[in-house]
mmCIF file of C-alpha atoms in Angstrom:
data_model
loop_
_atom_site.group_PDB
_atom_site.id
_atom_site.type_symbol
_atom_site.label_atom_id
_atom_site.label_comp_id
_atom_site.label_asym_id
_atom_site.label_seq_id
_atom_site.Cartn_x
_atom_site.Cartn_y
_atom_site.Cartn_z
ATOM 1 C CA UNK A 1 0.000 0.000 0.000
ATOM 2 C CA UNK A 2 1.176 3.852 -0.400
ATOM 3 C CA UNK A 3 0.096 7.137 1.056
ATOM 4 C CA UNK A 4 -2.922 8.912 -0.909
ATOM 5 C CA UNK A 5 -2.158 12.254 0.753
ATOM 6 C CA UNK A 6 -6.187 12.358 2.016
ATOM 7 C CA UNK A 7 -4.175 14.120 4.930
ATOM 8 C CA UNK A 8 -6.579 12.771 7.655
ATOM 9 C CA UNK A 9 -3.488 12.146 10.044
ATOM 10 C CA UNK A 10 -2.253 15.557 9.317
ATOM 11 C CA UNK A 11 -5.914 16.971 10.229
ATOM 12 C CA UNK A 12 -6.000 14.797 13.108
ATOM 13 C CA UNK A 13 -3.524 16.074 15.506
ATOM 14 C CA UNK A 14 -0.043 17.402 15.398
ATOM 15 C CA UNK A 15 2.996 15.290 15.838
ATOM 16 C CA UNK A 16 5.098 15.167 19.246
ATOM 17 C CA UNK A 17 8.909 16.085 18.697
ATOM 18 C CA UNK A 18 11.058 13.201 19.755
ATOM 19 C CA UNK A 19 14.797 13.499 20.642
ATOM 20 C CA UNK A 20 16.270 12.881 17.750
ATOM 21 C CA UNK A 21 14.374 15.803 16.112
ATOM 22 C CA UNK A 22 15.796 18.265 17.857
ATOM 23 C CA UNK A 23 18.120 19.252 15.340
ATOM 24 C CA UNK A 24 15.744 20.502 12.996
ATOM 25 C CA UNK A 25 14.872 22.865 15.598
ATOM 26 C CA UNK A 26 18.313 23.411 16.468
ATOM 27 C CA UNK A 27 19.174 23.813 12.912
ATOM 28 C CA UNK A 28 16.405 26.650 12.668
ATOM 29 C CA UNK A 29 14.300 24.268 10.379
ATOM 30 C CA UNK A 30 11.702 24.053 12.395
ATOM 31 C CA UNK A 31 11.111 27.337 14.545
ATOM 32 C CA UNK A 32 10.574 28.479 17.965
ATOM 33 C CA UNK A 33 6.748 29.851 17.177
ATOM 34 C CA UNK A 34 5.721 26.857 15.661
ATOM 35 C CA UNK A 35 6.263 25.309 18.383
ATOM 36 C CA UNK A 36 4.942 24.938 22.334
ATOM 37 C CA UNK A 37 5.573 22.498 25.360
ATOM 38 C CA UNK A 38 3.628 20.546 27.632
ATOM 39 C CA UNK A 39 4.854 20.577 30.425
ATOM 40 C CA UNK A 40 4.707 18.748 33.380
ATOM 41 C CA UNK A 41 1.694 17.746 35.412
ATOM 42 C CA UNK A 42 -0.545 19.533 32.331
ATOM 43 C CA UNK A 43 -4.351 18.099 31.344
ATOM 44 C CA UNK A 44 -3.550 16.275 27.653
ATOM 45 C CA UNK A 45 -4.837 13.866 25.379
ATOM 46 C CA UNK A 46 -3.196 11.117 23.657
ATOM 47 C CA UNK A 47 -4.715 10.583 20.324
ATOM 48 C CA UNK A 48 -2.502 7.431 20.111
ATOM 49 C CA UNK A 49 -4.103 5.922 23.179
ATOM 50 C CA UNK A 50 -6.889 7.221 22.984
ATOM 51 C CA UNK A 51 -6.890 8.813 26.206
ATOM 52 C CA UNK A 52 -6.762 11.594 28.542
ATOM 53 C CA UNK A 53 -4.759 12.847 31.491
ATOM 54 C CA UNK A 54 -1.799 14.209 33.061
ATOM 55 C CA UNK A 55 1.635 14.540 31.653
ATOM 56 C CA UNK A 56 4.011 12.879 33.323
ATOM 57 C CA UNK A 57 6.589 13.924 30.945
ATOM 58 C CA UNK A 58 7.779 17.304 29.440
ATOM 59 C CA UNK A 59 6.975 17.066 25.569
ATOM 60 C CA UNK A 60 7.362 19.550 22.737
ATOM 61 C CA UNK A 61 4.530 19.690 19.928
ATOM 62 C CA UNK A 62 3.964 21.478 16.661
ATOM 63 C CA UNK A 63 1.119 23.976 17.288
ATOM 64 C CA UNK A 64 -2.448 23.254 15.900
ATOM 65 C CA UNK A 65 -4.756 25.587 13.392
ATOM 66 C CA UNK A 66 -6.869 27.408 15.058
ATOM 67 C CA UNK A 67 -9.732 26.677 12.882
ATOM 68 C CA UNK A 68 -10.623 23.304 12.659
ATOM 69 C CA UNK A 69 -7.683 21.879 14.684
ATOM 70 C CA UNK A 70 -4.728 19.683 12.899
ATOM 71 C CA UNK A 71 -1.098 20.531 12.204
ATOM 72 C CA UNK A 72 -0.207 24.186 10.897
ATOM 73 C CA UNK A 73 2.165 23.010 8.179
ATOM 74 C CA UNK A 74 -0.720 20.393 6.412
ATOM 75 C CA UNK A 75 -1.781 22.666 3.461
ATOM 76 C CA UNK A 76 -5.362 21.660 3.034
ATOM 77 C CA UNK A 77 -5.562 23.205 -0.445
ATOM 78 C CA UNK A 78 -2.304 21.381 -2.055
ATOM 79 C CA UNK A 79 -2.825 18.041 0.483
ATOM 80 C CA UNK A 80 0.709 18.022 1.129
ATOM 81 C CA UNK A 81 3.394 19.542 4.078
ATOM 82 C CA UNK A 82 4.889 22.563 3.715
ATOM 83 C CA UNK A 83 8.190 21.441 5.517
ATOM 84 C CA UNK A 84 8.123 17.747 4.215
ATOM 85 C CA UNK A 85 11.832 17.805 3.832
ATOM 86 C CA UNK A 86 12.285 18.512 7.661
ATOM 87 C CA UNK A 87 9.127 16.900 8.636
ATOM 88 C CA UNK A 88 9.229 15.179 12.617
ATOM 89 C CA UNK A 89 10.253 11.617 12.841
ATOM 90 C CA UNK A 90 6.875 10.484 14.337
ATOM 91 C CA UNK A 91 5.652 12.423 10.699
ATOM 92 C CA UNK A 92 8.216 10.395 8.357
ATOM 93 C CA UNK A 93 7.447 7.072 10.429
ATOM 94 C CA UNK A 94 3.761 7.412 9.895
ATOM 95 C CA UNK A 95 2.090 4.923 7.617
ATOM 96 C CA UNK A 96 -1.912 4.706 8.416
ATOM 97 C CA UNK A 97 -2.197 1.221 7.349
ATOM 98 C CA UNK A 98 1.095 -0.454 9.807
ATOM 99 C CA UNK A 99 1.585 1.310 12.355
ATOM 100 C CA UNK A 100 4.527 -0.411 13.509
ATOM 101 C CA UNK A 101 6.953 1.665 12.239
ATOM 102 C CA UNK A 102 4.848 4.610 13.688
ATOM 103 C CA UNK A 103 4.633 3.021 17.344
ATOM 104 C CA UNK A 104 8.837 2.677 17.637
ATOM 105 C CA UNK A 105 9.522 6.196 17.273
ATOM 106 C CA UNK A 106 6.693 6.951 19.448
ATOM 107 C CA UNK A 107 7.440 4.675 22.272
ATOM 108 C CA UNK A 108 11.454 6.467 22.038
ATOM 109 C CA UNK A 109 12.736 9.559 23.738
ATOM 110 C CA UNK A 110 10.628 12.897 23.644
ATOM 111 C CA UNK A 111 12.651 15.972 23.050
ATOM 112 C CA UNK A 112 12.494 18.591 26.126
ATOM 113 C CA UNK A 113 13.561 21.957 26.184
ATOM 114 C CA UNK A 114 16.613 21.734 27.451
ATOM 115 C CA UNK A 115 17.375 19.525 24.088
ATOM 116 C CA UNK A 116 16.194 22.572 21.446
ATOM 117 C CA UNK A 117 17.662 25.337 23.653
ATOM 118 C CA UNK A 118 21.058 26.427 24.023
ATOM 119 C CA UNK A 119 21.576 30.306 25.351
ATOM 120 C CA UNK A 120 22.159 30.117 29.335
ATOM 121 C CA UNK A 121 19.793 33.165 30.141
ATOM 122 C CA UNK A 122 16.783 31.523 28.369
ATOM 123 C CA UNK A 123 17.462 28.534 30.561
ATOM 124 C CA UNK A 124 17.981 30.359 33.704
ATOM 125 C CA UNK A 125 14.239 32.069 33.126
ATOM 126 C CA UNK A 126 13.195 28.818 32.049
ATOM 127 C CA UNK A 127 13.949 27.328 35.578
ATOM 128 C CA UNK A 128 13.093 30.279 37.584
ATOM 129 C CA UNK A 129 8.964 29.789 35.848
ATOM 130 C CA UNK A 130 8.877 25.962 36.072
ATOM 131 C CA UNK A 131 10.166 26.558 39.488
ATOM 132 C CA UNK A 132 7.432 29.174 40.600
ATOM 133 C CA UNK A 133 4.851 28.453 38.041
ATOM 134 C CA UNK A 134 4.809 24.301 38.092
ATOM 135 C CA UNK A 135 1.487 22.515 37.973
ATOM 136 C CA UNK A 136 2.200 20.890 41.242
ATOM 137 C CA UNK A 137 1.908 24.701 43.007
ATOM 138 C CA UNK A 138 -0.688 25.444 41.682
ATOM 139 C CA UNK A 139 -2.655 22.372 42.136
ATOM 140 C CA UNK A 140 -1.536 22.851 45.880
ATOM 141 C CA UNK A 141 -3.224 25.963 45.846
ATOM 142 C CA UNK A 142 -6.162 25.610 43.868
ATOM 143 C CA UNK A 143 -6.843 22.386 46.609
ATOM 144 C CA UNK A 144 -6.255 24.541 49.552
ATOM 145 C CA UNK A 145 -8.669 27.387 48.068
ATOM 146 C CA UNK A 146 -11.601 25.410 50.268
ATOM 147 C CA UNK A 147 -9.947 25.815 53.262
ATOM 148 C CA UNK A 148 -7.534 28.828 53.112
ATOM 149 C CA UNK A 149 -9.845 30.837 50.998
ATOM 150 C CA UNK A 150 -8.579 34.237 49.997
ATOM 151 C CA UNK A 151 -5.242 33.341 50.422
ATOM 152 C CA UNK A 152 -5.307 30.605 48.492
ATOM 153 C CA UNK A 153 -6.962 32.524 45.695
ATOM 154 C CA UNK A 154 -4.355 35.480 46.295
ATOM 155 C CA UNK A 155 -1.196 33.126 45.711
ATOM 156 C CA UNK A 156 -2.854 31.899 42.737
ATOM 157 C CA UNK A 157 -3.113 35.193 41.396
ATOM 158 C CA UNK A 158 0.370 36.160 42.092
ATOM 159 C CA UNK A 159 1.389 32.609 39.928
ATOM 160 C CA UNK A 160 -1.252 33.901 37.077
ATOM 161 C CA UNK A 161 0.026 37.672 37.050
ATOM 162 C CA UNK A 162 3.887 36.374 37.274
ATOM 163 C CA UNK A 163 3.432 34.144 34.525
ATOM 164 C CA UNK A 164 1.788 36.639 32.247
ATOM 165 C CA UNK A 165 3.931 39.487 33.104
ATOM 166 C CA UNK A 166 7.255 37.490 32.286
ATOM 167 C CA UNK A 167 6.122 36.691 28.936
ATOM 168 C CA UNK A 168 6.416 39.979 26.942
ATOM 169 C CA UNK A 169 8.990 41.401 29.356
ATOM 170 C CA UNK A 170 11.364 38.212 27.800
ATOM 171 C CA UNK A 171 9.770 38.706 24.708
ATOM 172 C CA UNK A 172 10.733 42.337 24.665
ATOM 173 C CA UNK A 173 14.695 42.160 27.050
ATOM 174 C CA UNK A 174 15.237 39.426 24.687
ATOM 175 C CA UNK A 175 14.448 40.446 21.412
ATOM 176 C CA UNK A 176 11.830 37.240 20.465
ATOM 177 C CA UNK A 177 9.107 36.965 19.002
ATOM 178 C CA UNK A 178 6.419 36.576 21.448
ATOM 179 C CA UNK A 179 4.897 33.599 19.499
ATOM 180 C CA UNK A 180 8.241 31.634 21.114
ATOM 181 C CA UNK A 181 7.153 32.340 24.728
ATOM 182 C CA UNK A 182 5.001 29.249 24.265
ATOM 183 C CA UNK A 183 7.913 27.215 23.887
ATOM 184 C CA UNK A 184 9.871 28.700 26.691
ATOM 185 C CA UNK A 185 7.160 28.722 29.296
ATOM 186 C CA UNK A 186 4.489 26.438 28.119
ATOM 187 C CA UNK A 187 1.301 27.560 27.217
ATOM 188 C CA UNK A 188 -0.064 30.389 29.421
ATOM 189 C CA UNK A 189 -1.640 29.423 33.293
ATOM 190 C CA UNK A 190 -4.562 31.914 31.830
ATOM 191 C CA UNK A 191 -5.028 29.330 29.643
ATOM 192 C CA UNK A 192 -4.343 25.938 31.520
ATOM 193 C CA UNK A 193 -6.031 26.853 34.882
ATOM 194 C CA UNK A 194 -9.582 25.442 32.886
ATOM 195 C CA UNK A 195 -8.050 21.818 33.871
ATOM 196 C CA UNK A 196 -8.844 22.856 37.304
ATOM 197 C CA UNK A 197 -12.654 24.011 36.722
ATOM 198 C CA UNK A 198 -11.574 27.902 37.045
ATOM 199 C CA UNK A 199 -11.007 30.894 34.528
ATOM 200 C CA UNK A 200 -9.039 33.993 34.652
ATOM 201 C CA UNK A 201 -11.214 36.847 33.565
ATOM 202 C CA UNK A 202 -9.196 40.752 32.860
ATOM 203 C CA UNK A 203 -10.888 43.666 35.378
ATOM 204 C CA UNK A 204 -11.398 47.073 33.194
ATOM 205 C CA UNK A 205 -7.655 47.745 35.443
ATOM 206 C CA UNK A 206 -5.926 45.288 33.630
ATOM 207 C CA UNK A 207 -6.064 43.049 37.403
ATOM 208 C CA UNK A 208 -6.919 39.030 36.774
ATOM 209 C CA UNK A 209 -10.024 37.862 38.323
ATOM 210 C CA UNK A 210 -10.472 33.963 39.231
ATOM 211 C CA UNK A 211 -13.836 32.516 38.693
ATOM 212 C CA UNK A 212 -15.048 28.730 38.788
ATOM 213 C CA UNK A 213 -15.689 27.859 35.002
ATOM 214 C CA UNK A 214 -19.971 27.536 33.576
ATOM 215 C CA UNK A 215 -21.466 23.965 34.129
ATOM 216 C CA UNK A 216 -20.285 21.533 31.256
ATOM 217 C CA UNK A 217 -17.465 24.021 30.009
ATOM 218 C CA UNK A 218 -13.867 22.860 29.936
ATOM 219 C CA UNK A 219 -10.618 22.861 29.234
ATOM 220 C CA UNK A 220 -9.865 22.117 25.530
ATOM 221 C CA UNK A 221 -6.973 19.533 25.891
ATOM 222 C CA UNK A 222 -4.034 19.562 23.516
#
């Protein structure tokens, strides 16, 4: 059998990077805004296993279309890849009808951060989020918020606001696009806190406000 570009696994999902594809990112094939990490401890679904749940591993992914979902390099319109030269392995492995091939690249090394990243600042501010910012904090507080109340909320808020103020103030000290802050930090705690049933909503200030999210809304997992 032989690929007949219908382009359903491209529509599907986008691939995971593994280890050994960090040189294309290294190599500036692939770049930093197409990209963003899961990080640890983060609500996701396998569309291998069929399943969803926590990460128990960092992993780096090609960001989805925001219309319609599936990866951004698939062009629809030609049913082909625009970077099909420098495609991920999990992409060059893929064969819908044996998926053999497919599942030992998958089951292999993911590539991290630390793998795609070089300059020792980026790393440092890297740390100092994942350190302040990891999903085991604010699980802790978003727990405690039952029994601590307002303080609970108020350390939350301090994660939220510290998270969303570092990402243009790197953006801008650093001279990157602010598309690559996904990469560097994960995807925004604005956006993530739906795993725990709450939303961040902006005051007319510019302050966050937490709220519990409407009956039957969630998260939309990646």
């Amino acid at each position: 059998m032989e690929c007949i570009r219908c382009g359903q696994c491209c529509l599907n999902s986008s691939p995971t990077l593994q280890k050994e594809d960090a040189r294309l990112v290294l190599e500036g094939r692939i770049l930093w805004d197409a990209l963003y990490t899961v990080r640890v401890g983060e609500l996701v679904h396998d569309p291998v296993e069929g399943r969803t749940g926590i990460a128990a591993k960092e992993m780096i992914k090609l960001r989805e279309r925001a219309q319609g979902g599936g990866c951004i390099f698939y062009d629809a319109e030609e049913r082909a890849c625009r970077i099909y030269a420098s495609r991920p392995s999990q992409c060059a492995a893929l064969a819908c009808w044996d998926l053999s091939a497919f599942m030992r690249v998958y089951e292999g090394p993911k590539a991290q951060r630390t793998d795609v990243i070089e300059d020792g600042t980026l790393l440092r501010l890297m740390m100092e989020h994942e350190e302040r910012c990891n999903y085991e904090e604010v699980a802790h507080w978003v727990w405690a918020i039952e029994e601590q109340g307002e303080k609970a909320v108020g350390e939350l808020l301090n994660l939220l606001r510290f998270d969303h103020e570092l990402r243009p103030l790197a953006a801008r000290r650093l001279n990157l696009d602010a598309a690559s802050m996904d990469l560097l930090f994960g995807r925004s705690l604005a956006e993530t806190i739906g795993m725990f049933g709450l939303q961040v909503k902006r005051d007319a200030d510019g302050s966050f406000l937490l709220t519990t999210l409407p009956r039957g809304l969630r998260l939309d997992v990646v």
